[in-house]
């Protein structure tokens, strides 16, 4: 009986330590579980951060690739342009002198402003041959074409810069584009009908101003409002000689206004 009681007492005492150890185990397990959860959260956050970093690096990589593609596209455009220029030069080299001159004439017919490039080249070639004109009596010191006259303001003291045989004022195109009466009539009518400009009662003055506008449009193209250019003295006086003022009164160059 004593043995049984002792066994029972031991059993009675035994469960308490066992249950306490199991509680500690449960606590340990719970603690480890929480720790692993927090660890997983930390690792997950780090992983997500790393993934974010990868995405950032990927964006940078895409930016570099875009820049590389842009550079490659630019190089292709430059290469295509160079190839086109080389083909054009090769085609020009195959033309003989007669066909080349005919081609230049056709270009000048399609775009009359190209005549200024041709005249400039001709004047430069003449200067390279040693041409040096002596100033004529009464010829302004700033004139090289020998057709200019003295002007009232410094701004108007402008020469075409060509040699006498290439002066703008004696070009056939100048006679046709700037001084032709029929061309000026059409130019004035266009200004009146399309731009609603009032007609000028003074016929010569209206033609002078129309001729000035024709020269600017021919030489420089459309300039826009309040953008004006000085016309060379030789050309101005050529216009004034054909359409003179009865009293010799001319307005002259006025900057910053519509012509």
mmCIF file of N, CA and C in Angstrom, residues 56-190:
data_model
loop_
_atom_site.group_PDB
_atom_site.id
_atom_site.type_symbol
_atom_site.label_atom_id
_atom_site.label_comp_id
_atom_site.label_asym_id
_atom_site.label_seq_id
_atom_site.Cartn_x
_atom_site.Cartn_y
_atom_site.Cartn_z
ATOM 1 N N UNK A 56 14.823 49.436 -59.930
ATOM 2 C CA UNK A 56 15.480 50.722 -60.182
ATOM 3 C C UNK A 56 16.632 50.542 -61.157
ATOM 4 N N UNK A 57 17.421 49.496 -60.875
ATOM 5 C CA UNK A 57 18.521 49.254 -61.792
ATOM 6 C C UNK A 57 17.998 48.908 -63.178
ATOM 7 N N UNK A 58 16.870 48.202 -63.243
ATOM 8 C CA UNK A 58 16.294 47.883 -64.549
ATOM 9 C C UNK A 58 15.863 49.134 -65.294
ATOM 10 N N UNK A 59 15.261 50.106 -64.544
ATOM 11 C CA UNK A 59 14.862 51.362 -65.179
ATOM 12 C C UNK A 59 16.074 52.095 -65.709
ATOM 13 N N UNK A 60 17.121 52.089 -64.887
ATOM 14 C CA UNK A 60 18.346 52.724 -65.365
ATOM 15 C C UNK A 60 18.880 52.012 -66.604
ATOM 16 N N UNK A 61 18.800 50.704 -66.575
ATOM 17 C CA UNK A 61 19.259 49.953 -67.738
ATOM 18 C C UNK A 61 18.453 50.276 -68.980
ATOM 19 N N UNK A 62 17.107 50.401 -68.771
ATOM 20 C CA UNK A 62 16.282 50.766 -69.921
ATOM 21 C C UNK A 62 16.635 52.151 -70.430
ATOM 22 N N UNK A 63 16.917 53.099 -69.477
ATOM 23 C CA UNK A 63 17.322 54.440 -69.898
ATOM 24 C C UNK A 63 18.606 54.414 -70.710
ATOM 25 N N UNK A 64 19.557 53.579 -70.265
ATOM 26 C CA UNK A 64 20.815 53.453 -71.016
ATOM 27 C C UNK A 64 20.555 52.861 -72.393
ATOM 28 N N UNK A 65 19.653 51.849 -72.429
ATOM 29 C CA UNK A 65 19.337 51.236 -73.722
ATOM 30 C C UNK A 65 18.653 52.232 -74.650
ATOM 31 N N UNK A 66 17.731 53.049 -74.072
ATOM 32 C CA UNK A 66 17.083 54.064 -74.905
ATOM 33 C C UNK A 66 18.107 55.033 -75.462
ATOM 34 N N UNK A 67 19.025 55.470 -74.576
ATOM 35 C CA UNK A 67 20.059 56.395 -75.038
ATOM 36 C C UNK A 67 20.916 55.763 -76.124
ATOM 37 N N UNK A 68 21.224 54.487 -75.936
ATOM 38 C CA UNK A 68 22.009 53.789 -76.962
ATOM 39 C C UNK A 68 21.237 53.687 -78.266
ATOM 40 N N UNK A 69 19.931 53.385 -78.152
ATOM 41 C CA UNK A 69 19.115 53.303 -79.364
ATOM 42 C C UNK A 69 19.028 54.652 -80.052
ATOM 43 N N UNK A 70 18.900 55.744 -79.229
ATOM 44 C CA UNK A 70 18.840 57.080 -79.811
ATOM 45 C C UNK A 70 20.136 57.406 -80.530
ATOM 46 N N UNK A 71 21.257 57.080 -79.883
ATOM 47 C CA UNK A 71 22.551 57.323 -80.515
ATOM 48 C C UNK A 71 22.679 56.519 -81.806
ATOM 49 N N UNK A 72 22.219 55.286 -81.754
ATOM 50 C CA UNK A 72 22.277 54.454 -82.953
ATOM 51 C C UNK A 72 21.414 55.031 -84.070
ATOM 52 N N UNK A 73 20.202 55.515 -83.712
ATOM 53 C CA UNK A 73 19.326 56.124 -84.724
ATOM 54 C C UNK A 73 19.959 57.373 -85.308
ATOM 55 N N UNK A 74 20.583 58.196 -84.445
ATOM 56 C CA UNK A 74 21.258 59.403 -84.932
ATOM 57 C C UNK A 74 22.396 59.045 -85.872
ATOM 58 N N UNK A 75 23.139 58.017 -85.506
ATOM 59 C CA UNK A 75 24.233 57.584 -86.381
ATOM 60 C C UNK A 75 23.706 57.102 -87.731
ATOM 61 N N UNK A 76 22.560 56.430 -87.704
ATOM 62 C CA UNK A 76 21.985 55.963 -88.969
ATOM 63 C C UNK A 76 21.563 57.131 -89.844
ATOM 64 N N UNK A 77 20.981 58.170 -89.213
ATOM 65 C CA UNK A 77 20.576 59.352 -89.985
ATOM 66 C C UNK A 77 21.789 60.035 -90.594
ATOM 67 N N UNK A 78 22.851 60.193 -89.785
ATOM 68 C CA UNK A 78 24.071 60.828 -90.288
ATOM 69 C C UNK A 78 24.674 60.002 -91.424
ATOM 70 N N UNK A 79 24.699 58.694 -91.245
ATOM 71 C CA UNK A 79 25.260 57.832 -92.284
ATOM 72 C C UNK A 79 24.431 57.900 -93.567
ATOM 73 N N UNK A 80 23.097 57.930 -93.412
ATOM 74 C CA UNK A 80 22.237 58.028 -94.596
ATOM 75 C C UNK A 80 22.441 59.361 -95.309
ATOM 76 N N UNK A 81 22.607 60.428 -94.540
ATOM 77 C CA UNK A 81 22.831 61.749 -95.150
ATOM 78 C C UNK A 81 24.168 61.784 -95.882
ATOM 79 N N UNK A 82 25.192 61.229 -95.283
ATOM 80 C CA UNK A 82 26.499 61.187 -95.944
ATOM 81 C C UNK A 82 26.437 60.353 -97.227
ATOM 82 N N UNK A 83 25.699 59.238 -97.159
ATOM 83 C CA UNK A 83 25.569 58.407 -98.357
ATOM 84 C C UNK A 83 24.845 59.168 -99.463
ATOM 85 N N UNK A 84 23.806 59.902 -99.069
ATOM 86 C CA UNK A 84 23.069 60.696 -100.061
ATOM 87 C C UNK A 84 23.959 61.768 -100.670
ATOM 88 N N UNK A 85 24.756 62.463 -99.850
ATOM 89 C CA UNK A 85 25.665 63.490 -100.373
ATOM 90 C C UNK A 85 26.702 62.885 -101.312
ATOM 91 N N UNK A 86 27.208 61.732 -100.936
ATOM 92 C CA UNK A 86 28.205 61.079 -101.796
ATOM 93 C C UNK A 86 27.598 60.676 -103.140
ATOM 94 N N UNK A 87 26.367 60.157 -103.108
ATOM 95 C CA UNK A 87 25.707 59.806 -104.363
ATOM 96 C C UNK A 87 25.451 61.038 -105.218
ATOM 97 N N UNK A 88 25.070 62.148 -104.566
ATOM 98 C CA UNK A 88 24.826 63.380 -105.314
ATOM 99 C C UNK A 88 26.111 63.892 -105.960
ATOM 100 N N UNK A 89 27.210 63.859 -105.211
ATOM 101 C CA UNK A 89 28.493 64.286 -105.782
ATOM 102 C C UNK A 89 28.903 63.394 -106.951
ATOM 103 N N UNK A 90 28.669 62.105 -106.795
ATOM 104 C CA UNK A 90 29.020 61.187 -107.883
ATOM 105 C C UNK A 90 28.189 61.472 -109.131
ATOM 106 N N UNK A 91 26.907 61.785 -108.938
ATOM 107 C CA UNK A 91 26.055 62.102 -110.084
ATOM 108 C C UNK A 91 26.493 63.398 -110.755
ATOM 109 N N UNK A 92 26.883 64.384 -109.957
ATOM 110 C CA UNK A 92 27.343 65.661 -110.526
ATOM 111 C C UNK A 92 28.654 65.475 -111.281
ATOM 112 N N UNK A 93 29.536 64.642 -110.729
ATOM 113 C CA UNK A 93 30.820 64.407 -111.387
ATOM 114 C C UNK A 93 30.645 63.761 -112.767
ATOM 115 N N UNK A 94 29.551 63.053 -112.956
ATOM 116 C CA UNK A 94 29.321 62.395 -114.240
ATOM 117 C C UNK A 94 28.809 63.355 -115.319
ATOM 118 N N UNK A 95 28.372 64.553 -114.917
ATOM 119 C CA UNK A 95 27.848 65.513 -115.888
ATOM 120 C C UNK A 95 28.989 66.234 -116.585
ATOM 121 N N UNK A 96 28.819 66.462 -117.867
ATOM 122 C CA UNK A 96 29.821 67.248 -118.582
ATOM 123 C C UNK A 96 29.512 68.733 -118.370
ATOM 124 N N UNK A 97 30.378 69.582 -118.897
ATOM 125 C CA UNK A 97 30.260 71.022 -118.638
ATOM 126 C C UNK A 97 28.962 71.606 -119.192
ATOM 127 N N UNK A 98 28.559 71.173 -120.373
ATOM 128 C CA UNK A 98 27.339 71.716 -120.991
ATOM 129 C C UNK A 98 26.110 71.357 -120.168
ATOM 130 N N UNK A 99 25.996 70.069 -119.815
ATOM 131 C CA UNK A 99 24.841 69.637 -119.026
ATOM 132 C C UNK A 99 24.830 70.273 -117.640
ATOM 133 N N UNK A 100 26.021 70.488 -117.081
ATOM 134 C CA UNK A 100 26.114 71.116 -115.776
ATOM 135 C C UNK A 100 25.624 72.563 -115.821
ATOM 136 N N UNK A 101 26.008 73.282 -116.853
ATOM 137 C CA UNK A 101 25.541 74.662 -117.010
ATOM 138 C C UNK A 101 24.035 74.714 -117.237
ATOM 139 N N UNK A 102 23.529 73.788 -118.021
ATOM 140 C CA UNK A 102 22.082 73.745 -118.235
ATOM 141 C C UNK A 102 21.336 73.449 -116.938
ATOM 142 N N UNK A 103 21.908 72.582 -116.140
ATOM 143 C CA UNK A 103 21.281 72.260 -114.862
ATOM 144 C C UNK A 103 21.256 73.474 -113.936
ATOM 145 N N UNK A 104 22.340 74.221 -113.885
ATOM 146 C CA UNK A 104 22.382 75.427 -113.052
ATOM 147 C C UNK A 104 21.361 76.446 -113.523
ATOM 148 N N UNK A 105 21.212 76.587 -114.831
ATOM 149 C CA UNK A 105 20.207 77.507 -115.369
ATOM 150 C C UNK A 105 18.794 77.076 -114.972
ATOM 151 N N UNK A 106 18.522 75.773 -115.012
ATOM 152 C CA UNK A 106 17.208 75.287 -114.605
ATOM 153 C C UNK A 106 16.958 75.539 -113.124
ATOM 154 N N UNK A 107 17.992 75.352 -112.307
ATOM 155 C CA UNK A 107 17.846 75.599 -110.869
ATOM 156 C C UNK A 107 17.530 77.065 -110.607
ATOM 157 N N UNK A 108 18.223 77.952 -111.307
ATOM 158 C CA UNK A 108 17.975 79.390 -111.130
ATOM 159 C C UNK A 108 16.598 79.794 -111.638
ATOM 160 N N UNK A 109 16.091 79.068 -112.625
ATOM 161 C CA UNK A 109 14.735 79.347 -113.100
ATOM 162 C C UNK A 109 13.699 78.924 -112.065
ATOM 163 N N UNK A 110 13.924 77.774 -111.434
ATOM 164 C CA UNK A 110 12.993 77.293 -110.417
ATOM 165 C C UNK A 110 13.069 78.135 -109.148
ATOM 166 N N UNK A 111 14.244 78.555 -108.766
ATOM 167 C CA UNK A 111 14.409 79.401 -107.573
ATOM 168 C C UNK A 111 15.349 80.546 -107.936
ATOM 169 N N UNK A 112 14.801 81.725 -108.288
ATOM 170 C CA UNK A 112 15.647 82.840 -108.753
ATOM 171 C C UNK A 112 16.661 83.332 -107.726
ATOM 172 N N UNK A 113 16.449 83.035 -106.459
ATOM 173 C CA UNK A 113 17.389 83.539 -105.456
ATOM 174 C C UNK A 113 18.765 82.882 -105.572
ATOM 175 N N UNK A 114 18.850 81.736 -106.269
ATOM 176 C CA UNK A 114 20.149 81.084 -106.445
ATOM 177 C C UNK A 114 21.107 81.932 -107.284
ATOM 178 N N UNK A 115 20.582 82.906 -108.011
ATOM 179 C CA UNK A 115 21.447 83.741 -108.837
ATOM 180 C C UNK A 115 22.444 84.507 -107.969
ATOM 181 N N UNK A 116 22.059 84.830 -106.734
ATOM 182 C CA UNK A 116 22.982 85.550 -105.853
ATOM 183 C C UNK A 116 24.179 84.680 -105.483
ATOM 184 N N UNK A 117 23.974 83.397 -105.282
ATOM 185 C CA UNK A 117 25.100 82.495 -105.004
ATOM 186 C C UNK A 117 26.046 82.423 -106.194
ATOM 187 N N UNK A 118 25.478 82.372 -107.400
ATOM 188 C CA UNK A 118 26.310 82.303 -108.606
ATOM 189 C C UNK A 118 27.100 83.591 -108.798
ATOM 190 N N UNK A 119 26.420 84.722 -108.581
ATOM 191 C CA UNK A 119 27.096 86.013 -108.733
ATOM 192 C C UNK A 119 28.201 86.169 -107.690
ATOM 193 N N UNK A 120 27.936 85.739 -106.478
ATOM 194 C CA UNK A 120 28.964 85.825 -105.436
ATOM 195 C C UNK A 120 30.194 85.004 -105.809
ATOM 196 N N UNK A 121 29.965 83.812 -106.325
ATOM 197 C CA UNK A 121 31.097 82.973 -106.734
ATOM 198 C C UNK A 121 31.867 83.617 -107.884
ATOM 199 N N UNK A 122 31.143 84.221 -108.821
ATOM 200 C CA UNK A 122 31.820 84.869 -109.950
ATOM 201 C C UNK A 122 32.656 86.054 -109.484
ATOM 202 N N UNK A 123 32.129 86.846 -108.555
ATOM 203 C CA UNK A 123 32.884 87.987 -108.038
ATOM 204 C C UNK A 123 34.118 87.533 -107.271
ATOM 205 N N UNK A 124 33.969 86.466 -106.479
ATOM 206 C CA UNK A 124 35.118 85.952 -105.740
ATOM 207 C C UNK A 124 36.193 85.444 -106.690
ATOM 208 N N UNK A 125 35.777 84.785 -107.757
ATOM 209 C CA UNK A 125 36.757 84.310 -108.742
ATOM 210 C C UNK A 125 37.476 85.477 -109.401
ATOM 211 N N UNK A 126 36.738 86.566 -109.664
ATOM 212 C CA UNK A 126 37.364 87.738 -110.279
ATOM 213 C C UNK A 126 38.349 88.399 -109.324
ATOM 214 N N UNK A 127 37.987 88.427 -108.043
ATOM 215 C CA UNK A 127 38.916 89.007 -107.052
ATOM 216 C C UNK A 127 40.171 88.160 -106.922
ATOM 217 N N UNK A 128 40.008 86.850 -106.994
ATOM 218 C CA UNK A 128 41.182 85.978 -106.895
ATOM 219 C C UNK A 128 42.129 86.155 -108.079
ATOM 220 N N UNK A 129 41.591 86.623 -109.193
ATOM 221 C CA UNK A 129 42.456 86.876 -110.357
ATOM 222 C C UNK A 129 43.206 88.199 -110.233
ATOM 223 N N UNK A 130 42.969 88.900 -109.128
ATOM 224 C CA UNK A 130 43.730 90.122 -108.888
ATOM 225 C C UNK A 130 42.989 91.398 -109.226
ATOM 226 N N UNK A 131 41.676 91.362 -109.317
ATOM 227 C CA UNK A 131 40.918 92.574 -109.642
ATOM 228 C C UNK A 131 40.910 93.517 -108.447
ATOM 229 N N UNK A 132 41.254 94.770 -108.694
ATOM 230 C CA UNK A 132 41.239 95.781 -107.637
ATOM 231 C C UNK A 132 40.837 97.115 -108.256
ATOM 232 N N UNK A 133 39.533 97.444 -108.245
ATOM 233 C CA UNK A 133 39.084 98.662 -108.926
ATOM 234 C C UNK A 133 39.565 99.928 -108.226
ATOM 235 N N UNK A 134 39.902 100.911 -109.012
ATOM 236 C CA UNK A 134 40.269 102.209 -108.468
ATOM 237 C C UNK A 134 38.995 103.035 -108.239
ATOM 238 N N UNK A 135 38.913 103.757 -107.141
ATOM 239 C CA UNK A 135 37.719 104.557 -106.885
ATOM 240 C C UNK A 135 37.546 105.647 -107.938
ATOM 241 N N UNK A 136 36.322 105.702 -108.476
ATOM 242 C CA UNK A 136 36.020 106.732 -109.464
ATOM 243 C C UNK A 136 35.705 108.048 -108.768
ATOM 244 N N UNK A 137 35.727 109.122 -109.556
ATOM 245 C CA UNK A 137 35.433 110.440 -108.999
ATOM 246 C C UNK A 137 33.968 110.480 -108.542
ATOM 247 N N UNK A 138 33.735 110.838 -107.299
ATOM 248 C CA UNK A 138 32.389 110.897 -106.742
ATOM 249 C C UNK A 138 31.855 109.568 -106.267
ATOM 250 N N UNK A 139 32.620 108.492 -106.446
ATOM 251 C CA UNK A 139 32.168 107.169 -106.001
ATOM 252 C C UNK A 139 32.451 107.027 -104.508
ATOM 253 N N UNK A 140 31.478 106.590 -103.732
ATOM 254 C CA UNK A 140 31.710 106.432 -102.286
ATOM 255 C C UNK A 140 32.843 105.459 -102.000
ATOM 256 N N UNK A 141 33.553 105.719 -100.923
ATOM 257 C CA UNK A 141 34.691 104.866 -100.563
ATOM 258 C C UNK A 141 34.251 103.454 -100.170
ATOM 259 N N UNK A 142 32.993 103.288 -99.750
ATOM 260 C CA UNK A 142 32.517 101.972 -99.307
ATOM 261 C C UNK A 142 31.931 101.145 -100.461
ATOM 262 N N UNK A 143 31.953 101.672 -101.683
ATOM 263 C CA UNK A 143 31.377 100.973 -102.833
ATOM 264 C C UNK A 143 32.454 100.178 -103.566
ATOM 265 N N UNK A 144 32.118 98.967 -103.954
ATOM 266 C CA UNK A 144 33.034 98.129 -104.746
ATOM 267 C C UNK A 144 32.478 97.810 -106.128
ATOM 268 N N UNK A 145 31.163 97.982 -106.322
ATOM 269 C CA UNK A 145 30.564 97.624 -107.602
ATOM 270 C C UNK A 145 30.578 98.786 -108.599
ATOM 271 N N UNK A 146 30.895 100.001 -108.118
ATOM 272 C CA UNK A 146 30.989 101.229 -108.927
ATOM 273 C C UNK A 146 29.626 101.766 -109.366
ATOM 274 N N UNK A 147 28.535 101.261 -108.797
ATOM 275 C CA UNK A 147 27.204 101.751 -109.152
ATOM 276 C C UNK A 147 26.489 102.435 -107.970
ATOM 277 N N UNK A 148 27.121 102.448 -106.829
ATOM 278 C CA UNK A 148 26.487 103.047 -105.649
ATOM 279 C C UNK A 148 26.614 104.567 -105.681
ATOM 280 N N UNK A 149 25.777 105.208 -104.896
ATOM 281 C CA UNK A 149 25.845 106.650 -104.702
ATOM 282 C C UNK A 149 25.800 106.939 -103.211
ATOM 283 N N UNK A 150 26.159 108.139 -102.864
ATOM 284 C CA UNK A 150 26.190 108.522 -101.462
ATOM 285 C C UNK A 150 24.783 108.450 -100.871
ATOM 286 N N UNK A 151 24.703 107.977 -99.615
ATOM 287 C CA UNK A 151 23.430 107.812 -98.924
ATOM 288 C C UNK A 151 23.388 108.697 -97.681
ATOM 289 N N UNK A 152 22.196 109.106 -97.245
ATOM 290 C CA UNK A 152 22.108 110.081 -96.151
ATOM 291 C C UNK A 152 22.447 109.518 -94.775
ATOM 292 N N UNK A 153 22.276 108.201 -94.545
ATOM 293 C CA UNK A 153 22.546 107.621 -93.224
ATOM 294 C C UNK A 153 23.588 106.520 -93.333
ATOM 295 N N UNK A 154 24.236 106.226 -92.199
ATOM 296 C CA UNK A 154 25.254 105.179 -92.177
ATOM 297 C C UNK A 154 24.647 103.807 -92.491
ATOM 298 N N UNK A 155 23.429 103.590 -92.013
ATOM 299 C CA UNK A 155 22.792 102.293 -92.251
ATOM 300 C C UNK A 155 22.574 102.042 -93.733
ATOM 301 N N UNK A 156 22.331 103.102 -94.493
ATOM 302 C CA UNK A 156 22.034 102.950 -95.918
ATOM 303 C C UNK A 156 23.281 102.900 -96.788
ATOM 304 N N UNK A 157 24.441 103.116 -96.200
ATOM 305 C CA UNK A 157 25.681 103.060 -96.967
ATOM 306 C C UNK A 157 26.108 101.609 -97.119
ATOM 307 N N UNK A 158 25.403 100.937 -97.988
ATOM 308 C CA UNK A 158 25.618 99.505 -98.204
ATOM 309 C C UNK A 158 25.754 99.223 -99.686
ATOM 310 N N UNK A 159 26.820 98.509 -100.041
ATOM 311 C CA UNK A 159 27.045 98.098 -101.423
ATOM 312 C C UNK A 159 26.687 96.621 -101.561
ATOM 313 N N UNK A 160 26.378 96.195 -102.758
ATOM 314 C CA UNK A 160 26.089 94.773 -102.980
ATOM 315 C C UNK A 160 27.336 93.918 -102.781
ATOM 316 N N UNK A 161 28.515 94.563 -102.826
ATOM 317 C CA UNK A 161 29.761 93.845 -102.576
ATOM 318 C C UNK A 161 30.305 93.084 -103.763
ATOM 319 N N UNK A 162 29.729 93.288 -104.934
ATOM 320 C CA UNK A 162 30.171 92.556 -106.114
ATOM 321 C C UNK A 162 31.110 93.423 -106.970
ATOM 322 N N UNK A 163 31.735 92.786 -107.935
ATOM 323 C CA UNK A 163 32.545 93.524 -108.902
ATOM 324 C C UNK A 163 31.609 94.188 -109.924
ATOM 325 N N UNK A 164 32.080 95.171 -110.670
ATOM 326 C CA UNK A 164 31.191 95.906 -111.582
ATOM 327 C C UNK A 164 30.412 95.024 -112.565
ATOM 328 N N UNK A 165 31.021 93.968 -113.066
ATOM 329 C CA UNK A 165 30.308 93.126 -114.039
ATOM 330 C C UNK A 165 29.265 92.236 -113.381
ATOM 331 N N UNK A 166 29.304 92.123 -112.056
ATOM 332 C CA UNK A 166 28.366 91.253 -111.342
ATOM 333 C C UNK A 166 27.452 92.024 -110.389
ATOM 334 N N UNK A 167 27.389 93.313 -110.533
ATOM 335 C CA UNK A 167 26.551 94.110 -109.635
ATOM 336 C C UNK A 167 25.096 93.643 -109.713
ATOM 337 N N UNK A 168 24.450 93.583 -108.559
ATOM 338 C CA UNK A 168 23.064 93.131 -108.522
ATOM 339 C C UNK A 168 22.159 93.992 -109.401
ATOM 340 N N UNK A 169 22.448 95.261 -109.457
ATOM 341 C CA UNK A 169 21.540 96.196 -110.140
ATOM 342 C C UNK A 169 21.545 96.035 -111.663
ATOM 343 N N UNK A 170 22.530 95.324 -112.210
ATOM 344 C CA UNK A 170 22.579 95.152 -113.660
ATOM 345 C C UNK A 170 22.266 93.714 -114.081
ATOM 346 N N UNK A 171 21.859 92.889 -113.126
ATOM 347 C CA UNK A 171 21.498 91.514 -113.467
ATOM 348 C C UNK A 171 20.188 91.492 -114.258
ATOM 349 N N UNK A 172 20.083 90.628 -115.239
ATOM 350 C CA UNK A 172 18.803 90.503 -115.959
ATOM 351 C C UNK A 172 17.642 90.157 -115.038
ATOM 352 N N UNK A 173 17.906 89.347 -114.007
ATOM 353 C CA UNK A 173 16.841 88.998 -113.057
ATOM 354 C C UNK A 173 16.357 90.227 -112.292
ATOM 355 N N UNK A 174 17.252 91.155 -112.034
ATOM 356 C CA UNK A 174 16.848 92.386 -111.351
ATOM 357 C C UNK A 174 15.856 93.163 -112.214
ATOM 358 N N UNK A 175 16.143 93.241 -113.488
ATOM 359 C CA UNK A 175 15.231 93.924 -114.391
ATOM 360 C C UNK A 175 13.866 93.228 -114.436
ATOM 361 N N UNK A 176 13.873 91.901 -114.387
ATOM 362 C CA UNK A 176 12.635 91.151 -114.527
ATOM 363 C C UNK A 176 11.833 91.111 -113.224
ATOM 364 N N UNK A 177 12.494 90.854 -112.102
ATOM 365 C CA UNK A 177 11.801 90.645 -110.825
ATOM 366 C C UNK A 177 11.479 91.962 -110.128
ATOM 367 N N UNK A 178 12.390 92.932 -110.248
ATOM 368 C CA UNK A 178 12.262 94.159 -109.452
ATOM 369 C C UNK A 178 11.722 95.338 -110.253
ATOM 370 N N UNK A 179 12.135 95.470 -111.509
ATOM 371 C CA UNK A 179 11.793 96.671 -112.277
ATOM 372 C C UNK A 179 10.712 96.470 -113.330
ATOM 373 N N UNK A 180 10.312 95.261 -113.584
ATOM 374 C CA UNK A 180 9.307 95.031 -114.617
ATOM 375 C C UNK A 180 7.963 95.621 -114.190
ATOM 376 N N UNK A 181 7.374 96.430 -115.056
ATOM 377 C CA UNK A 181 6.129 97.127 -114.713
ATOM 378 C C UNK A 181 4.985 96.150 -114.454
ATOM 379 N N UNK A 182 4.886 95.115 -115.268
ATOM 380 C CA UNK A 182 3.796 94.159 -115.092
ATOM 381 C C UNK A 182 3.929 93.408 -113.773
ATOM 382 N N UNK A 183 5.141 93.027 -113.416
ATOM 383 C CA UNK A 183 5.371 92.343 -112.142
ATOM 384 C C UNK A 183 4.968 93.245 -110.979
ATOM 385 N N UNK A 184 5.315 94.512 -111.069
ATOM 386 C CA UNK A 184 4.987 95.448 -109.989
ATOM 387 C C UNK A 184 3.487 95.684 -109.891
ATOM 388 N N UNK A 185 2.792 95.696 -111.042
ATOM 389 C CA UNK A 185 1.337 95.846 -111.007
ATOM 390 C C UNK A 185 0.701 94.677 -110.259
ATOM 391 N N UNK A 186 1.152 93.458 -110.564
ATOM 392 C CA UNK A 186 0.621 92.274 -109.883
ATOM 393 C C UNK A 186 0.966 92.310 -108.391
ATOM 394 N N UNK A 187 2.191 92.726 -108.058
ATOM 395 C CA UNK A 187 2.600 92.790 -106.658
ATOM 396 C C UNK A 187 1.754 93.798 -105.877
ATOM 397 N N UNK A 188 1.486 94.943 -106.488
ATOM 398 C CA UNK A 188 0.662 95.950 -105.819
ATOM 399 C C UNK A 188 -0.772 95.469 -105.680
ATOM 400 N N UNK A 189 -1.293 94.813 -106.694
ATOM 401 C CA UNK A 189 -2.661 94.302 -106.624
ATOM 402 C C UNK A 189 -2.788 93.217 -105.561
ATOM 403 N N UNK A 190 -1.796 92.370 -105.467
ATOM 404 C CA UNK A 190 -1.804 91.339 -104.419
ATOM 405 C C UNK A 190 -1.847 91.991 -103.042
#
